[in-house]
């Protein structure tokens, strides 16, 4: 019986273990951490004859080596055990690649990018589902990809949100349609250089039969047709801003399709059908519609799906209104670029809640947006002192360090009344790991605190 070692006991690792077990492999799951939740999972998986070792990293010094190592997305590709495994010639792949090997008879839409992936993936899946396809969203969103491979009913399409970590550990993943949403510096602690980060993302698009690019993204626009001569480009600014002679753009209030140099431009769906605010969401709409049209979906199904689409939790999610003030959860804005977009998308004046675990990046645009739109800024988490210094440095003094979300929400409501602000916006520009397990838990805490405040 072939043996596989799976590193990381998250949703992806467990799904990979179950898939390999079903396919006749002997499976060992390991995680360097231990906790009551992990211990409970260990007991559950033992009933399925899946061995779980906690507080453990696989030992590759023995003679009894696995034939395959599967890595969960959160495990860096260059940790010593993986470097050693590759040196020993042990096949080492990510969970996404494993799923692809069992699902490659199914067409995939693979969506990557620094920001905008989740909204584009959710909307694309909603459109494909409205057209009658069994098209689950998976990867960084929804199901783990291996959960889709385990499903008793095979999908018609797989709609995958695929991070740079997942691309890095995939050797043969090749979607029917690839989408690249945006490109800005992120995850550089892991990927080291911007060029390396670009090359990882580019690998997915190069492997895709059809390619869709955000033509309004400054970096992608710059590489343009030189790198991607056959791609479909998008622009919210109209036909004259379209890169190349085919793509999707917004004109006279409609998403317009132009499938070749000689084809007649055709309106597909009114842009106003989308309920989400901001130009970046119109860009996400363009890319989702492009994928649907390239998959042969008709405009009626697209219009219906877009009209019904509620938006994405934690991405400019409207929580509630209190005395004319909108409370908006943008917890998914974990870097400066996403937070800048969040601020640009809401009405001003705004009371901004920001902070958490700081990431490397260029904060210039974000700080300019704060100066333009924020009546006050409340700072939480470990980044608060550094953010306070940055605000001070650009001459912005209307900030307070409040440390926690529980302090930030009532204070934000008071400040909103004082400044007659239209919006309280949580858009942290930071990872959440200093105070929360992930951005979802952070956003849920904000949501609950806002609803409790409004009730009281």
JSON list of N, CA and C in Angstrom, two decimals, residues 14-16 18-19 22 145-153:
[
{"chain": "A", "resi": 14, "resn": "UNK", "atom": "N", "xyz": [-7.19, 17.67, 6.00]},
{"chain": "A", "resi": 14, "resn": "UNK", "atom": "CA", "xyz": [-8.15, 16.61, 6.32]},
{"chain": "A", "resi": 14, "resn": "UNK", "atom": "C", "xyz": [-8.80, 16.08, 5.04]},
{"chain": "A", "resi": 15, "resn": "UNK", "atom": "N", "xyz": [-9.18, 16.99, 4.14]},
{"chain": "A", "resi": 15, "resn": "UNK", "atom": "CA", "xyz": [-9.82, 16.56, 2.88]},
{"chain": "A", "resi": 15, "resn": "UNK", "atom": "C", "xyz": [-8.84, 15.74, 2.03]},
{"chain": "A", "resi": 16, "resn": "UNK", "atom": "N", "xyz": [-7.57, 16.18, 2.00]},
{"chain": "A", "resi": 16, "resn": "UNK", "atom": "CA", "xyz": [-6.55, 15.43, 1.24]},
{"chain": "A", "resi": 16, "resn": "UNK", "atom": "C", "xyz": [-6.38, 14.03, 1.81]},
{"chain": "A", "resi": 18, "resn": "UNK", "atom": "N", "xyz": [-8.57, 12.24, 3.48]},
{"chain": "A", "resi": 18, "resn": "UNK", "atom": "CA", "xyz": [-9.75, 11.41, 3.18]},
{"chain": "A", "resi": 18, "resn": "UNK", "atom": "C", "xyz": [-9.75, 10.95, 1.72]},
{"chain": "A", "resi": 19, "resn": "UNK", "atom": "N", "xyz": [-9.32, 11.85, 0.83]},
{"chain": "A", "resi": 19, "resn": "UNK", "atom": "CA", "xyz": [-9.29, 11.51, -0.60]},
{"chain": "A", "resi": 19, "resn": "UNK", "atom": "C", "xyz": [-8.26, 10.39, -0.85]},
{"chain": "A", "resi": 22, "resn": "UNK", "atom": "N", "xyz": [-9.45, 7.06, 0.54]},
{"chain": "A", "resi": 22, "resn": "UNK", "atom": "CA", "xyz": [-10.44, 6.46, -0.37]},
{"chain": "A", "resi": 22, "resn": "UNK", "atom": "C", "xyz": [-9.77, 5.78, -1.57]},
{"chain": "A", "resi": 145, "resn": "UNK", "atom": "N", "xyz": [-10.42, 22.06, -2.07]},
{"chain": "A", "resi": 145, "resn": "UNK", "atom": "CA", "xyz": [-10.54, 21.46, -3.41]},
{"chain": "A", "resi": 145, "resn": "UNK", "atom": "C", "xyz": [-10.71, 19.94, -3.32]},
{"chain": "A", "resi": 146, "resn": "UNK", "atom": "N", "xyz": [-10.05, 19.29, -2.36]},
{"chain": "A", "resi": 146, "resn": "UNK", "atom": "CA", "xyz": [-10.18, 17.83, -2.22]},
{"chain": "A", "resi": 146, "resn": "UNK", "atom": "C", "xyz": [-11.57, 17.42, -1.74]},
{"chain": "A", "resi": 147, "resn": "UNK", "atom": "N", "xyz": [-12.29, 18.33, -1.05]},
{"chain": "A", "resi": 147, "resn": "UNK", "atom": "CA", "xyz": [-13.69, 18.03, -0.68]},
{"chain": "A", "resi": 147, "resn": "UNK", "atom": "C", "xyz": [-14.55, 17.91, -1.94]},
{"chain": "A", "resi": 148, "resn": "UNK", "atom": "N", "xyz": [-14.26, 18.75, -2.94]},
{"chain": "A", "resi": 148, "resn": "UNK", "atom": "CA", "xyz": [-14.99, 18.68, -4.21]},
{"chain": "A", "resi": 148, "resn": "UNK", "atom": "C", "xyz": [-14.67, 17.35, -4.90]},
{"chain": "A", "resi": 149, "resn": "UNK", "atom": "N", "xyz": [-13.40, 16.94, -4.84]},
{"chain": "A", "resi": 149, "resn": "UNK", "atom": "CA", "xyz": [-13.01, 15.66, -5.45]},
{"chain": "A", "resi": 149, "resn": "UNK", "atom": "C", "xyz": [-13.66, 14.47, -4.75]},
{"chain": "A", "resi": 150, "resn": "UNK", "atom": "N", "xyz": [-13.99, 14.63, -3.46]},
{"chain": "A", "resi": 150, "resn": "UNK", "atom": "CA", "xyz": [-14.62, 13.55, -2.68]},
{"chain": "A", "resi": 150, "resn": "UNK", "atom": "C", "xyz": [-16.13, 13.47, -2.92]},
{"chain": "A", "resi": 151, "resn": "UNK", "atom": "N", "xyz": [-16.70, 14.51, -3.51]},
{"chain": "A", "resi": 151, "resn": "UNK", "atom": "CA", "xyz": [-18.16, 14.57, -3.66]},
{"chain": "A", "resi": 151, "resn": "UNK", "atom": "C", "xyz": [-18.67, 13.42, -4.52]},
{"chain": "A", "resi": 152, "resn": "UNK", "atom": "N", "xyz": [-19.78, 12.78, -4.09]},
{"chain": "A", "resi": 152, "resn": "UNK", "atom": "CA", "xyz": [-20.33, 11.66, -4.89]},
{"chain": "A", "resi": 152, "resn": "UNK", "atom": "C", "xyz": [-20.85, 12.11, -6.26]},
{"chain": "A", "resi": 153, "resn": "UNK", "atom": "N", "xyz": [-21.28, 13.39, -6.37]},
{"chain": "A", "resi": 153, "resn": "UNK", "atom": "CA", "xyz": [-21.72, 13.88, -7.69]},
{"chain": "A", "resi": 153, "resn": "UNK", "atom": "C", "xyz": [-20.60, 14.71, -8.30]}
]
